[in-house]
Tab-separated table of C-alpha atoms in Angstrom:
chain	number	residue	atom	x	y	z
R	1	UNK	CA	68.660	4.572	238.685
R	2	UNK	CA	72.110	4.984	240.212
R	3	UNK	CA	73.721	1.927	241.721
R	4	UNK	CA	75.843	2.138	244.888
R	5	UNK	CA	79.359	3.277	244.065
R	6	UNK	CA	82.218	0.817	244.168
R	7	UNK	CA	85.896	1.757	244.270
R	8	UNK	CA	88.876	-0.195	242.996
R	9	UNK	CA	89.908	-2.800	245.541
R	10	UNK	CA	86.459	-3.276	247.005
R	11	UNK	CA	85.190	-6.893	247.013
R	12	UNK	CA	82.841	-7.608	244.121
R	13	UNK	CA	79.236	-8.121	245.237
R	14	UNK	CA	77.658	-11.515	244.691
R	15	UNK	CA	75.225	-11.685	241.818
R	16	UNK	CA	71.597	-11.839	242.797
R	17	UNK	CA	68.766	-13.262	240.787
R	18	UNK	CA	66.685	-10.127	241.260
R	19	UNK	CA	68.100	-6.628	241.611
R	20	UNK	CA	66.698	-4.216	244.181
R	21	UNK	CA	65.814	-0.772	242.864
R	22	UNK	CA	67.631	2.177	244.399
R	23	UNK	CA	67.481	5.939	243.972
R	24	UNK	CA	70.284	8.313	243.062
R	25	UNK	CA	71.155	8.946	246.706
R	26	UNK	CA	72.132	5.318	247.341
R	27	UNK	CA	75.799	6.024	247.889
R	28	UNK	CA	78.084	4.020	250.179
R	29	UNK	CA	78.296	5.063	253.807
R	30	UNK	CA	81.960	4.256	254.167
R	31	UNK	CA	84.067	7.380	253.873
R	32	UNK	CA	87.083	5.717	252.375
R	33	UNK	CA	87.951	2.574	250.468
R	34	UNK	CA	91.085	0.577	251.060
R	35	UNK	CA	92.226	0.943	247.491
R	36	UNK	CA	95.421	2.715	246.487
R	37	UNK	CA	95.640	1.320	242.957
R	38	UNK	CA	94.731	3.359	239.882
R	39	UNK	CA	93.583	2.683	236.389
R	40	UNK	CA	95.934	1.891	233.529
R	41	UNK	CA	97.764	4.986	232.337
R	42	UNK	CA	95.804	7.191	230.002
R	43	UNK	CA	97.026	8.619	226.730
R	44	UNK	CA	95.267	6.159	224.472
R	45	UNK	CA	91.623	6.317	223.455
R	46	UNK	CA	89.236	4.911	226.050
R	47	UNK	CA	87.677	1.646	224.956
R	48	UNK	CA	84.291	0.545	226.204
R	49	UNK	CA	85.069	-0.954	229.624
R	50	UNK	CA	83.591	-4.302	230.524
R	51	UNK	CA	82.788	-2.963	234.001
R	52	UNK	CA	79.981	-0.390	234.001
R	53	UNK	CA	81.353	0.936	237.300
R	54	UNK	CA	84.672	1.921	235.685
R	55	UNK	CA	85.504	5.638	235.683
R	56	UNK	CA	85.960	7.371	232.322
R	57	UNK	CA	86.294	10.972	231.154
R	58	UNK	CA	83.289	13.013	230.068
R	59	UNK	CA	83.920	14.435	226.583
R	60	UNK	CA	80.812	16.513	225.954
R	61	UNK	CA	78.266	18.373	228.071
R	62	UNK	CA	75.483	15.770	227.513
R	63	UNK	CA	77.825	13.112	228.951
R	64	UNK	CA	77.714	14.680	232.403
R	65	UNK	CA	75.142	12.710	234.357
R	66	UNK	CA	75.111	10.254	237.245
R	67	UNK	CA	78.027	9.917	239.708
R	68	UNK	CA	80.874	12.234	238.726
R	69	UNK	CA	84.205	13.468	240.089
R	70	UNK	CA	85.083	17.101	239.354
R	71	UNK	CA	88.853	17.397	238.838
R	72	UNK	CA	90.112	20.894	239.596
R	73	UNK	CA	92.941	22.611	237.636
R	74	UNK	CA	95.481	22.233	240.435
R	75	UNK	CA	98.957	20.765	240.779
R	76	UNK	CA	98.843	18.036	241.977
R	77	UNK	CA	95.328	17.238	240.722
R	78	UNK	CA	92.593	17.698	243.333
R	79	UNK	CA	88.870	17.004	243.297
R	80	UNK	CA	85.955	19.095	244.464
R	81	UNK	CA	84.787	17.416	247.696
R	82	UNK	CA	82.634	18.000	250.748
R	83	UNK	CA	82.699	16.563	254.248
R	84	UNK	CA	79.808	15.283	256.339
R	85	UNK	CA	79.023	18.777	257.593
R	86	UNK	CA	78.692	20.118	254.046
R	87	UNK	CA	81.987	22.017	253.962
R	88	UNK	CA	83.299	22.168	250.391
R	89	UNK	CA	87.037	21.744	249.930
R	90	UNK	CA	89.592	20.396	247.475
R	91	UNK	CA	90.877	16.892	248.113
R	92	UNK	CA	94.093	15.515	246.668
R	93	UNK	CA	93.421	12.605	244.312
R	94	UNK	CA	95.297	9.451	245.309
R	95	UNK	CA	93.980	7.084	242.618
R	96	UNK	CA	95.818	8.569	239.649
R	97	UNK	CA	98.690	7.485	237.393
R	98	UNK	CA	101.576	9.933	236.957
R	99	UNK	CA	99.282	12.907	237.506
R	100	UNK	CA	97.293	12.127	234.338
R	101	UNK	CA	93.741	13.354	234.861
R	102	UNK	CA	92.307	10.791	232.428
R	103	UNK	CA	93.372	8.023	234.843
R	104	UNK	CA	91.892	9.588	237.990
R	105	UNK	CA	89.347	7.755	240.134
R	106	UNK	CA	87.845	8.736	243.498
R	107	UNK	CA	89.313	6.986	246.524
R	108	UNK	CA	86.921	8.725	248.909
R	109	UNK	CA	83.145	9.031	248.609
R	110	UNK	CA	83.443	12.709	249.610
R	111	UNK	CA	84.812	13.347	246.092
R	112	UNK	CA	81.675	12.018	244.400
R	113	UNK	CA	78.729	14.121	243.258
R	114	UNK	CA	75.582	12.924	241.501
R	115	UNK	CA	74.609	15.131	238.552
R	116	UNK	CA	70.927	15.232	237.582
R	117	UNK	CA	69.040	17.493	235.205
R	118	UNK	CA	66.646	19.950	236.822
R	119	UNK	CA	63.084	19.196	235.752
R	120	UNK	CA	61.628	21.796	233.414
R	121	UNK	CA	65.017	23.206	232.393
R	122	UNK	CA	67.023	22.631	229.223
R	123	UNK	CA	70.532	22.739	230.659
R	124	UNK	CA	70.335	23.219	234.447
R	125	UNK	CA	71.716	20.470	236.675
R	126	UNK	CA	71.872	19.865	240.397
R	127	UNK	CA	74.900	18.323	242.097
R	128	UNK	CA	74.071	16.090	245.045
R	129	UNK	CA	76.780	15.224	247.579
R	130	UNK	CA	77.492	11.829	249.136
R	131	UNK	CA	75.257	12.666	252.106
R	132	UNK	CA	72.297	13.730	249.966
R	133	UNK	CA	72.708	17.515	250.268
R	134	UNK	CA	72.933	19.836	247.258
R	135	UNK	CA	75.933	21.906	246.199
R	136	UNK	CA	75.042	25.559	246.652
R	137	UNK	CA	76.603	28.974	246.049
R	138	UNK	CA	75.370	31.840	248.194
R	139	UNK	CA	75.168	35.507	247.199
R	140	UNK	CA	78.751	36.029	248.431
R	141	UNK	CA	80.133	33.261	246.204
R	142	UNK	CA	80.727	30.792	249.031
R	143	UNK	CA	80.243	27.090	248.305
R	144	UNK	CA	78.570	24.617	250.642
R	145	UNK	CA	76.606	21.377	250.501
R	146	UNK	CA	74.051	21.744	253.258
R	147	UNK	CA	70.851	22.468	251.361
R	148	UNK	CA	68.086	19.891	251.024
R	149	UNK	CA	65.829	22.163	248.971
R	150	UNK	CA	66.320	23.078	245.315
R	151	UNK	CA	66.485	26.806	244.487
R	152	UNK	CA	68.415	29.058	242.121
R	153	UNK	CA	71.408	28.833	244.482
R	154	UNK	CA	71.571	25.060	243.822
R	155	UNK	CA	71.152	25.320	240.039
R	156	UNK	CA	74.184	24.996	237.733
R	157	UNK	CA	74.995	24.644	234.064
R	158	UNK	CA	77.871	22.581	232.678
R	159	UNK	CA	79.246	24.490	229.687
R	160	UNK	CA	82.161	24.278	227.260
R	161	UNK	CA	84.990	26.762	227.902
R	162	UNK	CA	85.417	29.316	225.113
R	163	UNK	CA	88.676	29.628	223.203
R	164	UNK	CA	90.073	26.235	224.283
R	165	UNK	CA	91.476	24.094	221.488
R	166	UNK	CA	89.787	20.693	220.977
R	167	UNK	CA	92.010	17.878	222.217
R	168	UNK	CA	89.642	15.019	223.023
R	169	UNK	CA	87.122	12.830	221.229
R	170	UNK	CA	84.123	14.396	219.485
R	171	UNK	CA	86.141	17.558	218.888
R	172	UNK	CA	86.047	18.532	222.559
R	173	UNK	CA	88.700	20.117	224.753
R	174	UNK	CA	87.950	17.705	227.617
R	175	UNK	CA	87.359	20.715	229.877
R	176	UNK	CA	84.182	22.218	231.309
R	177	UNK	CA	82.997	25.268	233.211
R	178	UNK	CA	80.481	25.060	236.056
R	179	UNK	CA	78.264	28.135	235.872
R	180	UNK	CA	75.845	29.245	238.568
R	181	UNK	CA	72.326	30.500	237.908
R	182	UNK	CA	73.729	34.009	238.517
R	183	UNK	CA	76.042	33.592	235.510
R	184	UNK	CA	79.299	33.272	237.470
R	185	UNK	CA	81.696	30.343	237.642
R	186	UNK	CA	83.339	28.003	240.122
R	187	UNK	CA	87.118	28.384	240.123
R	188	UNK	CA	90.195	27.702	242.220
R	189	UNK	CA	91.536	30.845	243.869
R	190	UNK	CA	94.805	30.221	245.680
R	191	UNK	CA	93.881	27.677	248.363
R	192	UNK	CA	90.157	28.425	248.157
R	193	UNK	CA	87.316	27.492	245.833
R	194	UNK	CA	84.931	30.292	244.970
R	195	UNK	CA	81.713	30.408	243.007
R	196	UNK	CA	81.539	34.050	241.890
R	197	UNK	CA	84.310	34.134	239.298
R	198	UNK	CA	84.339	35.702	235.855
R	199	UNK	CA	86.234	34.093	232.968
R	200	UNK	CA	86.996	37.114	230.838
R	201	UNK	CA	90.764	36.557	230.743
R	202	UNK	CA	92.884	33.521	229.891
R	203	UNK	CA	94.154	33.123	233.470
R	204	UNK	CA	90.629	33.202	234.895
R	205	UNK	CA	89.475	30.734	232.260
R	206	UNK	CA	92.255	28.285	233.152
R	207	UNK	CA	91.458	28.569	236.866
R	208	UNK	CA	87.806	27.742	236.197
R	209	UNK	CA	88.219	24.936	233.623
R	210	UNK	CA	87.651	21.532	235.220
R	211	UNK	CA	87.791	17.944	233.991
R	212	UNK	CA	84.968	15.549	234.807
R	213	UNK	CA	85.290	11.831	235.445
R	214	UNK	CA	82.149	9.719	235.391
R	215	UNK	CA	80.962	6.131	235.524
R	216	UNK	CA	80.982	4.286	232.201
R	217	UNK	CA	77.368	3.144	232.563
R	218	UNK	CA	76.159	6.718	231.997
R	219	UNK	CA	78.324	7.629	228.988
R	220	UNK	CA	76.195	7.289	225.826
R	221	UNK	CA	79.135	6.664	223.487
R	222	UNK	CA	80.493	3.738	225.496
R	223	UNK	CA	77.075	2.219	226.042
R	224	UNK	CA	76.438	2.384	222.289
R	225	UNK	CA	79.677	0.453	221.696
R	226	UNK	CA	78.647	-2.173	224.259
R	227	UNK	CA	75.222	-2.494	222.649
R	228	UNK	CA	76.847	-2.965	219.248
R	229	UNK	CA	79.113	-5.689	220.601
R	230	UNK	CA	76.121	-7.392	222.196
R	231	UNK	CA	74.345	-7.406	218.842
R	232	UNK	CA	77.377	-9.028	217.226
R	233	UNK	CA	77.406	-11.859	219.772
R	234	UNK	CA	75.080	-14.432	218.274
R	235	UNK	CA	75.631	-18.177	218.173
R	236	UNK	CA	75.463	-20.459	215.149
R	237	UNK	CA	72.598	-22.271	216.865
R	238	UNK	CA	70.567	-19.050	217.108
R	239	UNK	CA	71.179	-18.233	213.459
R	240	UNK	CA	70.193	-21.721	212.333
R	241	UNK	CA	67.027	-21.504	214.417
R	242	UNK	CA	66.166	-18.195	212.751
R	243	UNK	CA	66.710	-19.596	209.250
R	244	UNK	CA	65.107	-22.943	210.037
R	245	UNK	CA	67.895	-25.186	208.755
R	246	UNK	CA	71.579	-25.973	209.138
R	247	UNK	CA	73.898	-23.313	207.742
R	248	UNK	CA	77.177	-23.440	205.897
R	249	UNK	CA	80.165	-21.616	207.376
R	250	UNK	CA	79.997	-18.880	204.750
R	251	UNK	CA	76.286	-18.367	205.479
R	252	UNK	CA	77.001	-17.938	209.194
R	253	UNK	CA	79.664	-15.348	208.372
R	254	UNK	CA	77.243	-13.549	206.042
R	255	UNK	CA	74.584	-13.258	208.759
R	256	UNK	CA	77.030	-12.107	211.420
R	257	UNK	CA	78.377	-9.451	209.058
R	258	UNK	CA	74.828	-8.399	208.260
R	259	UNK	CA	74.099	-7.852	211.969
R	260	UNK	CA	76.992	-5.384	212.059
R	261	UNK	CA	76.054	-3.689	208.786
R	262	UNK	CA	72.353	-3.331	209.578
R	263	UNK	CA	70.882	-5.502	206.805
R	264	UNK	CA	70.432	-8.659	208.878
R	265	UNK	CA	66.738	-9.165	208.154
R	266	UNK	CA	67.266	-8.853	204.397
R	267	UNK	CA	70.066	-11.457	204.416
R	268	UNK	CA	67.998	-13.686	206.696
R	269	UNK	CA	65.092	-13.573	204.247
R	270	UNK	CA	67.442	-14.338	201.332
R	271	UNK	CA	68.719	-17.465	203.104
R	272	UNK	CA	65.201	-18.602	203.968
R	273	UNK	CA	64.150	-18.235	200.320
R	274	UNK	CA	67.311	-19.999	199.199
R	275	UNK	CA	66.568	-22.873	201.573
R	276	UNK	CA	63.094	-23.327	200.095
R	277	UNK	CA	64.467	-23.324	196.544
R	278	UNK	CA	67.115	-25.929	197.464
R	279	UNK	CA	64.444	-28.089	199.034
R	280	UNK	CA	61.909	-27.995	196.203
R	281	UNK	CA	64.076	-27.095	193.232
């Protein structure tokens, strides 16, 4: 389930007691937010953001899912975008700090695509635009986003570029190639974007290598960190209720450490047994 996108500067929605389910096409209808601010400058490792709607960099191919922004290898950085008529173009990114791609966020919903795996395929994905149409490459290599029906022209694979040195987490280069079902690639060619490129040479490879920004809620690594922090957050009252008696400070510390280390239930049983011995010993 993909929640409606929010951009920096937008008013935070009021919390509701019961959330309403939405599908992956539930994107905002406004074409532009009023925000001009950007994230804190990148260059340090990304920590797990408190806000699931924060934008982070995809590091590996399995990361690429949900709302994404495809950052093209241009100067200044531009994003792959499409207008309401389905015309695909490159849009200059305004929400960025000092041209650092790892700080980029979309300021316009036209820059946002929703990546979903194609059912029955191991690596194929579809890229849905803000108006619910699919990114497509025709037999002449022209890109558009006007199709409502899935076919081979709307099928892509996100792959790692060959020969690029790892520079990001998980031993990745932080770059990706978008390959069509025909085995050709999307790349920037002068002022145009084409979808019938080969990447045999270094120059072609650089022109086709993109960076991908995504929402934190869909990045497995960050969600695992958040889940771990949630497990660590347990009150003294909860621990005492689990043991069935009041605990000493060192016993509380022991149980909290055990939750992090993965042997919580063993330590909990030890303290329960100890409590019985103290009571009847």
